[in-house]
Amino acid sequence: MDIYYEEDGLQRIHPYYHKYATHAKGRWVGRSIFQVFSQEFRDRSADYYEAAIRQGLIELNGAKVDPSAIVRNGDLVTHYIHRHEPPVGTTPIGIVSDGDEDDGLLVIDKPPSLPVHPSGRYNYNSVIRVLELKHGYSGLFPVNRLDRLTSGLMLIALNAQKAREMEVDFRAHRIQKEYICKVKGDFPAGHVVCDQPIRVVAHKLSLNCVDSADGKPSMTEFRRLSGDGTTSIVYCRPKTGRTHQIRVHLQFLGYPIANDPLYCNEDVWGRELGKGGNLPDLPQTNKQQPLPKAPDTTAVERPEKMAGKRDNDTNEAWLPLVHRMEEWKTKQELVDHVGQSVDDNVPRMCPKCSNPTYPDPTPDELSIWLHAWRYSGPGWTFETPLPAWAQDASDLVDSVKYHSEK
């Protein structure tokens, strides 16, 4: 059976069992296998774990055991998970330059909705796995990484030596990156530079912000290409490579990417959307009334992850914002699980694993208007076509090239 199939405009994966294995952690030793799973991985019920152990879906040292079996030092703990991968868009990966043994570099046009690496709930629906299974590549080393919702140009080394060479060029700032985006508002004309320092606020939430005191030096150049008074197409040239740098700098300037679920979100940032680094009033009292915990499928898929563990490096001053983001994400997850059946609000359950299934993403949830358009390095340049949402600015691309090459 083919791993991939298309239905209702989405690329899907048939649910399948996937093996996760890890050696016993020190804190597990001396506890029953049932206690370990039911107390540490609370994304599923105790009844599920008891049934999974009795059915042999959870094993100790490759053998079926009783729920009362004691975990000992060095034991191999295995959990066979019934995985439901989220569907993604059907736009295929575009091959910009088919790498060969001489140059050792594959260049692709990544469609939105595909993560680069297998992670979390995504495995087969990832750039690396699609290139392996649909295009026959192996031993791939992504040189630049794009967010799951971002589209555009990716450089992928075909061997470790090429990957090291490209890394050296990136660190030496010999590679120029150019992006196109669509932002909220009437972006100012002319050359705009944002050099506000950026810091990671919460790794698990992928949340980054401008922080003049503790942020890392960051710089992005912008140039407006076109606009209709409500939104603008903007050329972006990051001079540094911080996580979410373009998105964070645009938010700071007051022109966030118009469909960015993270940085153009009034529920989290308030009506000003974080313009100028101004945060909404975030009362600490929110922390005293947490929302119900939504199911966390990554906890059971990564045995080393404990439920409820928080980023250790989150500065106390940012905790109200982090909590507000957690509240918003939890609400979204609860809506996903509870509001799947429009007719009767009864969530659909998988008959094999008894877990609620996720609803299909809407087209708006499959992408953001940020596209890696053009990369240049010593003796080479690669470029992708503009996405459909940026076609109004296609006639102005030549002027951008002129400015970028100066």
Short mmCIF file of C-alpha atoms in Angstrom, two decimals:
data_model
loop_
_atom_site.label_atom_id
_atom_site.label_comp_id
_atom_site.label_asym_id
_atom_site.label_seq_id
_atom_site.Cartn_x
_atom_site.Cartn_y
_atom_site.Cartn_z
CA MET A 1 0.00 0.00 0.00
CA ASP A 2 1.31 3.44 -0.94
CA ILE A 3 2.17 5.51 2.13
CA TYR A 4 0.74 8.69 0.61
CA TYR A 5 -2.70 9.33 -0.79
CA GLU A 6 -4.68 12.45 -1.68
CA GLU A 7 -8.21 13.15 -0.55
CA ASP A 8 -10.26 16.35 -0.22
CA GLY A 9 -7.35 18.44 -1.46
CA LEU A 10 -4.87 17.17 1.13
CA GLN A 11 -1.95 14.75 1.13
CA ARG A 12 -2.66 12.13 3.78
CA ILE A 13 -0.94 9.23 5.49
CA HIS A 14 -2.77 6.05 6.46
CA PRO A 15 -2.61 5.66 10.28
CA TYR A 16 0.14 3.25 11.28
CA TYR A 17 1.93 1.82 14.30
CA HIS A 18 5.29 3.35 15.09
CA LYS A 19 7.84 2.00 17.56
CA TYR A 20 9.35 4.30 20.18
CA ALA A 21 12.04 2.90 22.44
CA THR A 22 14.17 4.31 25.23
CA HIS A 23 16.20 2.98 28.12
CA ALA A 24 14.75 3.44 31.58
CA LYS A 25 15.40 6.80 33.21
CA GLY A 26 16.76 6.85 36.74
CA ARG A 27 13.49 8.11 38.17
CA TRP A 28 11.63 5.17 36.62
CA VAL A 29 13.68 2.48 38.35
CA GLY A 30 11.76 0.60 41.03
CA ARG A 31 8.34 1.70 39.78
CA SER A 32 5.88 -0.46 37.88
CA ILE A 33 5.66 0.01 34.14
CA PHE A 34 2.04 1.09 34.63
CA GLN A 35 3.05 3.73 37.20
CA VAL A 36 5.73 5.10 34.88
CA PHE A 37 3.37 5.67 31.97
CA SER A 38 0.24 6.71 33.87
CA GLN A 39 2.09 9.20 36.11
CA GLU A 40 4.64 10.67 33.71
CA PHE A 41 2.77 10.72 30.41
CA ARG A 42 -0.61 12.15 31.25
CA ASP A 43 -1.72 12.91 27.73
CA ARG A 44 -3.59 9.59 27.81
CA SER A 45 -5.73 7.96 30.46
CA ALA A 46 -4.59 5.36 32.97
CA ASP A 47 -7.10 2.95 31.42
CA TYR A 48 -5.37 3.34 28.05
CA TYR A 49 -1.96 2.51 29.51
CA GLU A 50 -3.22 -0.53 31.38
CA ALA A 51 -4.87 -1.86 28.22
CA ALA A 52 -1.79 -1.07 26.10
CA ILE A 53 0.47 -2.99 28.49
CA ARG A 54 -1.84 -6.00 28.55
CA GLN A 55 -2.09 -5.97 24.74
CA GLY A 56 1.68 -5.83 24.31
CA LEU A 57 1.76 -2.32 22.88
CA ILE A 58 4.04 -1.36 25.78
CA GLU A 59 6.92 -3.77 26.37
CA LEU A 60 9.89 -4.23 28.68
CA ASN A 61 13.03 -5.57 27.03
CA GLY A 62 11.06 -6.65 23.97
CA ALA A 63 8.62 -8.79 25.92
CA LYS A 64 4.97 -8.51 26.90
CA VAL A 65 4.64 -7.94 30.66
CA ASP A 66 2.03 -7.42 33.35
CA PRO A 67 1.20 -3.83 34.37
CA SER A 68 2.79 -4.55 37.76
CA ALA A 69 6.19 -5.42 36.25
CA ILE A 70 8.97 -3.40 37.91
CA VAL A 71 11.26 -1.26 35.78
CA ARG A 72 14.93 -1.90 36.50
CA ASN A 73 18.10 -0.06 35.62
CA GLY A 74 19.02 -0.55 31.97
CA ASP A 75 15.61 -1.86 30.90
CA LEU A 76 14.49 -1.09 27.37
CA VAL A 77 11.01 0.43 27.35
CA THR A 78 9.08 0.23 24.08
CA HIS A 79 5.77 1.79 23.13
CA TYR A 80 4.01 1.09 19.84
CA ILE A 81 2.01 4.21 19.02
CA HIS A 82 -0.88 4.32 16.59
CA ARG A 83 0.16 7.47 14.74
CA HIS A 84 -2.25 9.80 12.99
CA GLU A 85 -0.13 12.21 10.98
CA PRO A 86 -1.70 15.57 10.13
CA PRO A 87 -2.50 16.00 6.44
CA VAL A 88 -0.61 18.61 4.45
CA GLY A 89 -1.16 20.44 1.18
CA THR A 90 -0.86 18.67 -2.15
CA THR A 91 1.59 21.11 -3.77
CA PRO A 92 4.61 18.97 -4.69
CA ILE A 93 8.18 19.78 -3.74
CA GLY A 94 9.71 21.69 -6.65
CA ILE A 95 13.19 20.71 -7.79
CA VAL A 96 15.08 23.93 -8.59
CA SER A 97 18.45 22.25 -9.14
CA ASP A 98 18.84 18.48 -9.15
CA GLY A 99 22.05 17.84 -7.22
CA ASP A 100 24.72 15.52 -8.58
CA GLU A 101 27.93 14.00 -7.23
CA ASP A 102 30.02 16.91 -8.51
CA ASP A 103 28.27 19.83 -6.81
CA GLY A 104 26.69 17.86 -3.97
CA LEU A 105 23.81 20.30 -3.60
CA LEU A 106 20.09 19.77 -4.09
CA VAL A 107 17.97 22.93 -4.31
CA ILE A 108 14.21 22.71 -3.81
CA ASP A 109 11.14 24.93 -3.64
CA LYS A 110 9.48 23.80 -0.40
CA PRO A 111 5.69 24.02 -0.34
CA PRO A 112 4.04 25.40 2.79
CA SER A 113 2.62 23.01 5.42
CA LEU A 114 5.52 20.53 5.22
CA PRO A 115 8.02 20.53 8.12
CA VAL A 116 11.62 19.97 7.08
CA HIS A 117 12.41 17.13 9.48
CA PRO A 118 10.23 14.42 11.02
CA SER A 119 9.15 15.83 14.37
CA GLY A 120 6.18 15.75 16.72
CA ARG A 121 3.15 14.38 14.88
CA TYR A 122 4.87 14.61 11.48
CA ASN A 123 7.00 11.81 10.06
CA TYR A 124 6.27 10.76 6.48
CA ASN A 125 4.72 14.17 5.81
CA SER A 126 8.06 15.98 6.02
CA VAL A 127 10.46 17.31 3.39
CA ILE A 128 13.18 14.78 4.18
CA ARG A 129 10.88 11.75 4.08
CA VAL A 130 9.07 12.91 0.91
CA LEU A 131 12.40 13.40 -0.86
CA GLU A 132 13.48 9.93 0.24
CA LEU A 133 10.27 8.08 -0.59
CA LYS A 134 9.03 9.98 -3.65
CA HIS A 135 12.30 11.17 -5.22
CA GLY A 136 14.77 8.45 -4.20
CA TYR A 137 17.26 10.61 -2.29
CA SER A 138 19.12 9.48 0.82
CA GLY A 139 21.67 10.89 3.22
CA LEU A 140 20.29 14.44 3.08
CA PHE A 141 21.71 17.39 5.05
CA PRO A 142 19.44 20.47 5.05
CA VAL A 143 21.60 23.60 4.99
CA ASN A 144 18.87 26.16 5.68
CA ARG A 145 15.65 25.37 7.46
CA LEU A 146 12.26 26.91 6.91
CA ASP A 147 9.33 26.88 9.30
CA ARG A 148 6.58 24.40 8.48
CA LEU A 149 4.20 27.11 7.24
CA THR A 150 6.86 28.97 5.23
CA SER A 151 7.46 28.19 1.56
CA GLY A 152 10.41 28.67 -0.71
CA LEU A 153 14.00 27.90 -1.46
CA MET A 154 15.91 25.28 0.50
CA LEU A 155 19.51 24.20 0.08
CA ILE A 156 20.13 20.54 0.88
CA ALA A 157 23.62 19.03 0.87
CA LEU A 158 23.94 15.51 -0.49
CA ASN A 159 26.96 14.66 1.63
CA ALA A 160 28.56 15.71 4.91
CA GLN A 161 31.49 17.48 3.24
CA LYS A 162 29.18 19.75 1.23
CA ALA A 163 27.14 20.44 4.36
CA ARG A 164 30.29 21.57 6.19
CA GLU A 165 31.31 23.81 3.28
CA MET A 166 27.90 25.47 3.18
CA GLU A 167 27.91 25.94 6.95
CA VAL A 168 31.26 27.74 6.70
CA ASP A 169 29.86 30.06 4.01
CA PHE A 170 26.79 30.83 6.12
CA ARG A 171 28.86 31.59 9.22
CA ALA A 172 31.14 33.84 7.17
CA HIS A 173 28.07 35.72 5.83
CA ARG A 174 28.95 34.80 2.25
CA ILE A 175 25.40 33.66 1.51
CA GLN A 176 22.69 36.25 0.92
CA LYS A 177 19.07 35.39 1.72
CA GLU A 178 16.10 37.21 0.21
CA TYR A 179 12.45 36.72 1.13
CA ILE A 180 9.08 38.02 -0.01
CA CYS A 181 6.17 38.48 2.39
CA LYS A 182 2.69 39.96 2.61
CA VAL A 183 2.13 42.12 5.68
CA LYS A 184 -0.76 43.78 7.44
CA GLY A 185 -1.00 47.52 6.78
CA ASP A 186 0.47 50.07 4.39
CA PHE A 187 4.21 49.46 4.68
CA PRO A 188 6.29 52.65 4.21
CA ALA A 189 8.11 53.24 0.94
CA GLY A 190 11.86 53.30 0.70
CA HIS A 191 14.59 51.39 2.48
CA VAL A 192 13.59 50.30 6.00
CA VAL A 193 16.01 48.69 8.45
CA CYS A 194 15.15 47.00 11.75
CA ASP A 195 18.14 46.21 13.97
CA GLN A 196 16.35 45.30 17.18
CA PRO A 197 17.94 42.43 19.15
CA ILE A 198 15.91 39.22 19.40
CA ARG A 199 15.74 36.59 22.10
CA VAL A 200 14.02 33.23 22.49
CA VAL A 201 11.26 33.61 25.06
CA ALA A 202 9.96 30.03 25.11
CA HIS A 203 11.51 27.21 23.09
CA LYS A 204 8.51 24.89 23.34
CA LEU A 205 6.15 27.56 22.04
CA SER A 206 8.60 28.72 19.35
CA LEU A 207 8.08 32.19 20.77
CA ASN A 208 10.67 34.90 20.09
CA CYS A 209 10.58 38.62 20.84
CA VAL A 210 12.56 41.82 20.58
CA ASP A 211 14.51 42.33 23.82
CA SER A 212 16.88 45.28 23.94
CA ALA A 213 18.51 44.06 27.15
CA ASP A 214 19.06 40.34 26.57
CA GLY A 215 18.43 39.80 22.85
CA LYS A 216 21.04 38.82 20.28
CA PRO A 217 22.10 41.34 17.61
CA SER A 218 19.77 41.10 14.62
CA MET A 219 19.23 43.09 11.44
CA THR A 220 16.73 42.88 8.59
CA GLU A 221 16.37 45.19 5.60
CA PHE A 222 12.95 45.75 4.04
CA ARG A 223 11.64 47.36 0.89
CA ARG A 224 7.98 47.76 -0.05
CA LEU A 225 7.08 46.34 -3.47
CA SER A 226 3.35 46.99 -3.69
CA GLY A 227 0.25 47.50 -1.59
CA ASP A 228 -3.49 48.05 -1.63
CA GLY A 229 -3.81 50.14 1.53
CA THR A 230 -4.74 47.13 3.64
CA THR A 231 -1.82 44.82 2.97
CA SER A 232 1.61 45.22 1.38
CA ILE A 233 4.03 42.96 -0.46
CA VAL A 234 7.45 43.46 1.09
CA TYR A 235 10.96 42.38 0.13
CA CYS A 236 13.05 41.18 3.09
CA ARG A 237 16.79 40.73 3.38
CA PRO A 238 17.90 39.31 6.75
CA LYS A 239 21.52 40.13 7.57
CA THR A 240 21.56 37.79 10.57
CA GLY A 241 19.85 34.46 11.09
CA ARG A 242 17.82 34.50 14.29
CA THR A 243 14.81 32.23 14.65
CA HIS A 244 11.66 33.94 13.31
CA GLN A 245 13.76 37.05 12.68
CA ILE A 246 11.71 38.42 9.77
CA ARG A 247 8.42 37.72 11.52
CA VAL A 248 9.55 39.30 14.80
CA HIS A 249 11.04 42.41 13.17
CA LEU A 250 7.92 42.98 11.08
CA GLN A 251 5.78 42.67 14.19
CA PHE A 252 7.99 45.19 15.99
CA LEU A 253 7.65 47.64 13.10
CA GLY A 254 3.87 47.33 13.29
CA TYR A 255 3.43 45.37 10.04
CA PRO A 256 3.22 41.68 10.97
CA ILE A 257 2.79 39.06 8.28
CA ALA A 258 -0.94 39.33 7.67
CA ASN A 259 -1.84 35.67 8.28
CA ASP A 260 0.83 34.83 10.85
CA PRO A 261 -0.95 32.81 13.57
CA LEU A 262 1.80 33.53 16.08
CA TYR A 263 2.83 37.17 15.64
CA CYS A 264 -0.37 38.63 14.15
CA ASN A 265 -2.64 37.34 16.88
CA GLU A 266 -4.76 39.80 18.89
CA ASP A 267 -5.70 37.10 21.41
CA VAL A 268 -2.06 36.97 22.46
CA TRP A 269 -0.62 40.42 21.68
CA GLY A 270 -3.65 42.69 21.99
CA ARG A 271 -4.92 45.22 19.46
CA GLU A 272 -1.48 46.75 18.83
CA LEU A 273 -0.08 43.29 17.95
CA GLY A 274 3.17 43.94 19.79
CA LYS A 275 4.13 47.02 17.77
CA GLY A 276 7.25 48.69 19.12
CA GLY A 277 7.73 45.88 21.58
CA ASN A 278 4.69 47.01 23.56
CA LEU A 279 2.91 44.13 25.22
CA PRO A 280 -0.74 44.11 26.29
CA ASP A 281 -1.71 44.19 29.94
CA LEU A 282 -1.04 40.63 31.04
CA PRO A 283 -2.30 40.13 34.59
CA GLN A 284 -0.48 37.52 36.65
CA THR A 285 -3.88 36.31 37.88
CA ASN A 286 -4.23 34.37 34.64
CA LYS A 287 -1.71 31.89 36.02
CA GLN A 288 -4.04 31.02 38.90
CA GLN A 289 -6.82 29.81 36.61
CA PRO A 290 -5.26 27.44 34.08
CA LEU A 291 -7.35 25.99 31.31
CA PRO A 292 -7.90 22.23 31.11
CA LYS A 293 -4.89 20.47 29.67
CA ALA A 294 -5.35 19.57 26.02
CA PRO A 295 -4.01 16.22 24.80
CA ASP A 296 -0.27 16.33 24.13
CA THR A 297 0.65 13.65 21.62
CA THR A 298 4.34 14.46 21.74
CA ALA A 299 4.73 13.35 25.35
CA VAL A 300 3.98 9.73 24.61
CA GLU A 301 5.97 9.83 21.38
CA ARG A 302 9.09 11.07 23.17
CA PRO A 303 9.47 9.09 26.42
CA GLU A 304 12.01 11.55 27.78
CA LYS A 305 9.42 14.34 27.83
CA MET A 306 7.51 14.80 31.07
CA ALA A 307 4.07 16.40 30.98
CA GLY A 308 3.92 19.93 32.28
CA LYS A 309 7.65 20.62 32.08
CA ARG A 310 8.32 24.31 31.39
CA ASP A 311 11.21 26.06 29.67
CA ASN A 312 13.88 26.57 32.29
CA ASP A 313 15.37 29.62 30.60
CA THR A 314 12.19 31.70 30.39
CA ASN A 315 12.78 35.02 32.13
CA GLU A 316 10.24 35.75 34.87
CA ALA A 317 9.27 39.01 33.18
CA TRP A 318 8.07 37.11 30.10
CA LEU A 319 5.98 34.53 31.96
CA PRO A 320 2.66 36.43 31.62
CA LEU A 321 3.11 36.52 27.83
CA VAL A 322 4.15 32.86 27.77
CA HIS A 323 1.11 31.92 29.82
CA ARG A 324 -1.17 33.88 27.51
CA MET A 325 0.30 32.06 24.51
CA GLU A 326 -0.15 28.73 26.31
CA GLU A 327 -3.79 29.60 27.00
CA TRP A 328 -4.41 30.45 23.36
CA LYS A 329 -2.76 27.25 22.11
CA THR A 330 -4.67 25.16 24.64
CA LYS A 331 -7.94 26.71 23.50
CA GLN A 332 -7.09 25.87 19.90
CA GLU A 333 -6.27 22.27 20.79
CA LEU A 334 -9.46 21.88 22.80
CA VAL A 335 -11.49 23.23 19.88
CA ASP A 336 -9.73 20.75 17.61
CA HIS A 337 -10.67 17.82 19.80
CA VAL A 338 -14.13 18.80 21.04
CA GLY A 339 -15.55 20.62 18.04
CA GLN A 340 -14.85 18.10 15.32
CA SER A 341 -18.40 16.93 14.77
CA VAL A 342 -20.38 19.92 13.57
CA ASP A 343 -23.70 18.13 13.97
CA ASP A 344 -23.52 16.94 17.57
CA ASN A 345 -20.18 18.13 19.03
CA VAL A 346 -19.18 14.52 19.67
CA PRO A 347 -15.48 14.05 18.89
CA ARG A 348 -14.53 11.36 16.44
CA MET A 349 -12.53 8.55 18.03
CA CYS A 350 -10.04 6.18 16.42
CA PRO A 351 -11.38 2.61 16.73
CA LYS A 352 -7.85 1.23 17.16
CA CYS A 353 -6.35 3.53 19.78
CA SER A 354 -9.48 5.23 21.19
CA ASN A 355 -7.89 8.66 20.84
CA PRO A 356 -9.74 11.69 19.44
CA THR A 357 -8.75 12.41 15.86
CA TYR A 358 -7.82 15.88 14.69
CA PRO A 359 -9.94 17.75 12.16
CA ASP A 360 -8.50 18.60 8.78
CA PRO A 361 -6.66 21.91 8.59
CA THR A 362 -8.34 24.68 6.66
CA PRO A 363 -6.49 26.20 3.68
CA ASP A 364 -5.67 29.24 5.84
CA GLU A 365 -3.94 26.99 8.36
CA LEU A 366 -1.56 25.47 5.82
CA SER A 367 0.67 28.47 5.15
CA ILE A 368 1.80 31.94 6.04
CA TRP A 369 2.64 34.64 3.54
CA LEU A 370 6.41 34.33 3.85
CA HIS A 371 8.48 32.91 1.01
CA ALA A 372 12.21 32.24 0.74
CA TRP A 373 12.66 33.65 -2.74
CA ARG A 374 16.35 33.90 -3.62
CA TYR A 375 19.68 32.69 -2.20
CA SER A 376 23.10 33.73 -3.50
CA GLY A 377 26.59 32.56 -2.62
CA PRO A 378 30.11 32.50 -4.05
CA GLY A 379 29.58 31.90 -7.77
CA TRP A 380 25.95 30.79 -7.60
CA THR A 381 22.38 32.11 -7.34
CA PHE A 382 19.14 30.17 -7.01
CA GLU A 383 15.65 31.62 -7.24
CA THR A 384 12.08 30.33 -7.05
CA PRO A 385 8.93 31.63 -8.74
CA LEU A 386 6.88 34.04 -6.67
CA PRO A 387 3.90 32.48 -4.86
CA ALA A 388 0.38 33.30 -6.01
CA TRP A 389 -0.22 35.82 -3.21
CA ALA A 390 2.80 37.88 -4.40
CA GLN A 391 2.06 37.94 -8.13
CA ASP A 392 0.96 41.58 -7.97
CA ALA A 393 4.59 42.47 -7.29
CA SER A 394 6.10 40.29 -10.02
CA ASP A 395 6.84 43.29 -12.27
CA LEU A 396 8.85 44.93 -9.46
CA VAL A 397 11.21 42.04 -8.83
CA ASP A 398 13.88 43.39 -11.18
CA SER A 399 14.16 46.58 -9.13
CA VAL A 400 14.63 44.50 -5.99
CA LYS A 401 17.39 42.52 -7.67
CA TYR A 402 19.12 45.76 -8.57
CA HIS A 403 19.07 47.00 -4.97
CA SER A 404 20.08 43.61 -3.53
CA GLU A 405 23.10 43.35 -5.79
CA LYS A 406 24.43 46.79 -4.91
#
